[in-house]
Amino acid sequence: MKKNIISPLVSFFSLLFLGCTAQAPIAENSTPQTLLWRISGNQLARPSYLFGTMHIMCTKDAIVSSQLQQVLDSAKQVYFEVDLDNMVEMIASMKAMAMQNGVTIKDLLTPSEYERVSTYFKGKGPLPFKVLEVYKPLLLSAMIAEQAMQCEATNGMEMMILAEAAKRKKEILGLETMSYQAGLFDSIPYATQAKELLKAIDSAGADNTEVQQLLAAYKAQDLEKINALTIKEEGSLEGNLDLLLYGRNRNWVQKMPALMKESSNLFAVGAGHLPGDNGVIQLLKNAGYTL
């Protein structure tokens, strides 16, 4: 099977949302059963838009709907979680991907556990494990998510939107930097991350019920279900949801008003960031916007 390696810089939480996409038309009275939202009101001269993405999906299903294309036609700029076409930033962020103080995966595991990890990554991707083992373990866990996809090839919704935006010569920007994303994992003990990496490896290739449930929820555009599954899936990282998910949502919503006042934008972020009391949708409503 042909596989594309997804950059571990992409948000760990967003990588959970796998499967085949479906997109609803833009409606004046949108319901939670949609991934595409119009943001208006609060003295905005023109609307902006919010779309929930998946970072990994089957290439054949990575389709930009006609409704999303209409948004791309009208929006001046496209904001992803990070600036996906900034190679300088990507190269600069490589240092932030490594564990601090020279720690490696080998330092965090028993010899037999280390053997399991190194064996798994052998021959997978363009980088040898000797390079990967200095990365923060949860970043490696994110790379394993692709293995759950039953596809000839995989792609990400962001890459499809990026290509469509390039055709229209739209400016691409990020709500946060790649270095910031990678640096978040320094707040979670590396030993805890290593245990999560072992779990991800042990479940790789198995019948992944959670992935299938997330797939069904995304296809149904059921944000409430996505929210419930996100919290359940990350139960082993309890206490870090605010760090990795909710805190980032608040940071984005603090930035968005000035950006929307200046121009009409499309904000395309992982679907898990949209729902819930601490999700981007509710936070924007709390700030006085209509969605």
Short mmCIF file of N, CA and C in Angstrom, two decimals, residues 4 6 10 14-15 17-24 35-36 51-69 72 78-81 84 149 154-165 172 218 266-271:
data_model
loop_
_atom_site.label_atom_id
_atom_site.label_comp_id
_atom_site.label_asym_id
_atom_site.label_seq_id
_atom_site.Cartn_x
_atom_site.Cartn_y
_atom_site.Cartn_z
N ASN A 4 1.66 8.12 2.36
CA ASN A 4 2.37 9.39 2.47
C ASN A 4 2.66 9.63 3.94
N ILE A 6 2.90 11.87 7.04
CA ILE A 6 2.34 13.13 7.48
C ILE A 6 3.29 13.77 8.48
N VAL A 10 1.99 18.53 12.64
CA VAL A 10 0.56 18.75 12.65
C VAL A 10 -0.01 18.38 14.00
N SER A 14 -5.79 16.84 16.12
CA SER A 14 -6.46 16.89 14.83
C SER A 14 -6.20 15.64 14.03
N LEU A 15 -5.09 14.98 14.24
CA LEU A 15 -4.77 13.76 13.51
C LEU A 15 -5.71 12.62 13.87
N PHE A 17 -8.86 12.75 13.57
CA PHE A 17 -10.07 12.81 12.76
C PHE A 17 -9.78 12.28 11.37
N LEU A 18 -10.06 11.00 11.17
CA LEU A 18 -9.72 10.28 9.96
C LEU A 18 -10.98 9.92 9.20
N GLY A 19 -10.82 9.62 7.91
CA GLY A 19 -11.95 9.08 7.17
C GLY A 19 -12.27 9.84 5.92
N CYS A 20 -13.48 9.67 5.43
CA CYS A 20 -13.92 10.23 4.16
C CYS A 20 -14.80 11.43 4.45
N THR A 21 -14.53 12.54 3.78
CA THR A 21 -15.18 13.79 4.13
C THR A 21 -16.54 13.95 3.49
N ALA A 22 -17.37 14.70 4.17
CA ALA A 22 -18.64 15.14 3.61
C ALA A 22 -18.83 16.57 4.08
N GLN A 23 -19.36 17.42 3.21
CA GLN A 23 -19.48 18.82 3.56
C GLN A 23 -20.90 19.31 3.28
N ALA A 24 -21.42 20.08 4.21
CA ALA A 24 -22.79 20.56 4.08
C ALA A 24 -22.81 21.91 3.39
N LEU A 35 -19.75 21.00 9.06
CA LEU A 35 -18.35 21.33 9.32
C LEU A 35 -17.99 22.71 8.81
N LEU A 36 -18.90 23.34 8.06
CA LEU A 36 -18.63 24.63 7.43
C LEU A 36 -19.58 25.67 8.00
N PHE A 51 -14.04 26.12 9.00
CA PHE A 51 -14.22 24.77 8.48
C PHE A 51 -13.41 23.78 9.30
N GLY A 52 -14.03 22.67 9.65
CA GLY A 52 -13.35 21.61 10.39
C GLY A 52 -12.70 20.62 9.44
N THR A 53 -11.41 20.40 9.61
CA THR A 53 -10.64 19.57 8.68
C THR A 53 -10.28 18.22 9.29
N MET A 54 -9.73 17.36 8.44
CA MET A 54 -9.04 16.15 8.85
C MET A 54 -7.65 16.21 8.24
N HIS A 55 -6.64 15.85 9.02
CA HIS A 55 -5.27 15.89 8.53
C HIS A 55 -4.89 14.65 7.74
N ILE A 56 -5.59 13.55 7.98
CA ILE A 56 -5.31 12.32 7.25
C ILE A 56 -6.63 11.72 6.78
N MET A 57 -6.68 11.35 5.51
CA MET A 57 -7.85 10.71 4.95
C MET A 57 -7.46 10.01 3.66
N CYS A 58 -8.36 9.22 3.13
CA CYS A 58 -8.08 8.56 1.86
C CYS A 58 -8.02 9.61 0.76
N THR A 59 -6.98 9.54 -0.07
CA THR A 59 -6.79 10.53 -1.13
C THR A 59 -8.01 10.64 -2.03
N LYS A 60 -8.61 9.51 -2.35
CA LYS A 60 -9.76 9.54 -3.26
C LYS A 60 -10.95 10.28 -2.67
N ASP A 61 -10.96 10.44 -1.36
CA ASP A 61 -12.08 11.11 -0.70
C ASP A 61 -11.77 12.55 -0.30
N ALA A 62 -10.55 12.98 -0.56
CA ALA A 62 -10.16 14.35 -0.18
C ALA A 62 -10.65 15.31 -1.27
N ILE A 63 -11.88 15.73 -1.13
CA ILE A 63 -12.55 16.55 -2.14
C ILE A 63 -12.96 17.88 -1.52
N VAL A 64 -12.66 18.96 -2.19
CA VAL A 64 -13.12 20.28 -1.77
C VAL A 64 -14.50 20.50 -2.39
N SER A 65 -15.53 20.56 -1.58
CA SER A 65 -16.90 20.67 -2.08
C SER A 65 -17.12 21.99 -2.80
N SER A 66 -18.21 22.04 -3.55
CA SER A 66 -18.55 23.27 -4.27
C SER A 66 -18.80 24.41 -3.28
N GLN A 67 -19.39 24.10 -2.12
CA GLN A 67 -19.65 25.14 -1.12
C GLN A 67 -18.33 25.71 -0.58
N LEU A 68 -17.38 24.82 -0.31
CA LEU A 68 -16.09 25.27 0.19
C LEU A 68 -15.33 26.04 -0.89
N GLN A 69 -15.50 25.64 -2.13
CA GLN A 69 -14.87 26.38 -3.23
C GLN A 69 -15.45 27.79 -3.33
N LEU A 72 -13.71 29.81 -0.79
CA LEU A 72 -12.36 30.14 -1.24
C LEU A 72 -12.37 31.24 -2.28
N VAL A 78 -6.50 32.52 3.73
CA VAL A 78 -6.81 31.24 4.34
C VAL A 78 -5.87 31.04 5.53
N TYR A 79 -6.47 30.83 6.70
CA TYR A 79 -5.71 30.56 7.92
C TYR A 79 -5.85 29.09 8.29
N PHE A 80 -4.73 28.38 8.33
CA PHE A 80 -4.70 27.04 8.90
C PHE A 80 -4.18 27.16 10.34
N GLU A 81 -4.07 26.03 11.02
CA GLU A 81 -3.48 26.07 12.36
C GLU A 81 -2.06 26.64 12.29
N LEU A 84 1.16 26.48 6.29
CA LEU A 84 1.60 25.24 5.65
C LEU A 84 2.51 25.44 4.45
N MET A 149 -5.60 3.85 8.37
CA MET A 149 -6.37 4.12 7.16
C MET A 149 -6.27 2.96 6.18
N THR A 154 -2.93 8.18 1.11
CA THR A 154 -3.57 9.11 2.02
C THR A 154 -3.18 10.54 1.69
N ASN A 155 -4.03 11.44 2.13
CA ASN A 155 -3.78 12.87 1.94
C ASN A 155 -4.46 13.58 3.09
N GLY A 156 -4.35 14.89 3.12
CA GLY A 156 -5.01 15.66 4.15
C GLY A 156 -5.91 16.71 3.53
N MET A 157 -7.00 17.04 4.22
CA MET A 157 -7.91 18.06 3.71
C MET A 157 -7.20 19.39 3.58
N GLU A 158 -6.27 19.66 4.49
CA GLU A 158 -5.52 20.92 4.38
C GLU A 158 -4.77 21.03 3.07
N MET A 159 -4.18 19.91 2.63
CA MET A 159 -3.40 19.94 1.39
C MET A 159 -4.29 20.23 0.19
N MET A 160 -5.52 19.71 0.22
CA MET A 160 -6.45 19.98 -0.87
C MET A 160 -6.89 21.44 -0.87
N ILE A 161 -7.18 21.96 0.32
CA ILE A 161 -7.56 23.37 0.42
C ILE A 161 -6.39 24.25 0.00
N LEU A 162 -5.18 23.87 0.41
CA LEU A 162 -3.98 24.63 0.06
C LEU A 162 -3.82 24.70 -1.45
N ALA A 163 -4.04 23.59 -2.13
CA ALA A 163 -3.92 23.57 -3.59
C ALA A 163 -4.96 24.47 -4.24
N GLU A 164 -6.20 24.42 -3.74
CA GLU A 164 -7.25 25.26 -4.30
C GLU A 164 -6.98 26.74 -4.02
N ALA A 165 -6.45 27.02 -2.85
CA ALA A 165 -6.12 28.41 -2.52
C ALA A 165 -5.00 28.93 -3.42
N ILE A 172 -1.73 32.41 2.33
CA ILE A 172 -1.84 31.36 3.34
C ILE A 172 -1.14 31.83 4.61
N TYR A 218 -17.40 12.01 11.59
CA TYR A 218 -17.01 13.06 10.65
C TYR A 218 -17.88 13.02 9.40
N LEU A 266 -11.04 32.43 5.52
CA LEU A 266 -11.42 31.06 5.82
C LEU A 266 -10.47 30.54 6.87
N PHE A 267 -11.01 30.09 8.00
CA PHE A 267 -10.22 29.47 9.06
C PHE A 267 -10.46 27.97 8.99
N ALA A 268 -9.43 27.21 8.62
CA ALA A 268 -9.54 25.76 8.46
C ALA A 268 -8.68 25.08 9.51
N VAL A 269 -9.32 24.53 10.53
CA VAL A 269 -8.61 23.90 11.65
C VAL A 269 -9.20 22.52 11.92
N GLY A 270 -8.49 21.70 12.67
CA GLY A 270 -8.96 20.36 12.98
C GLY A 270 -10.37 20.36 13.54
N ALA A 271 -11.19 19.40 13.09
CA ALA A 271 -12.60 19.37 13.47
C ALA A 271 -12.79 19.29 14.98
#
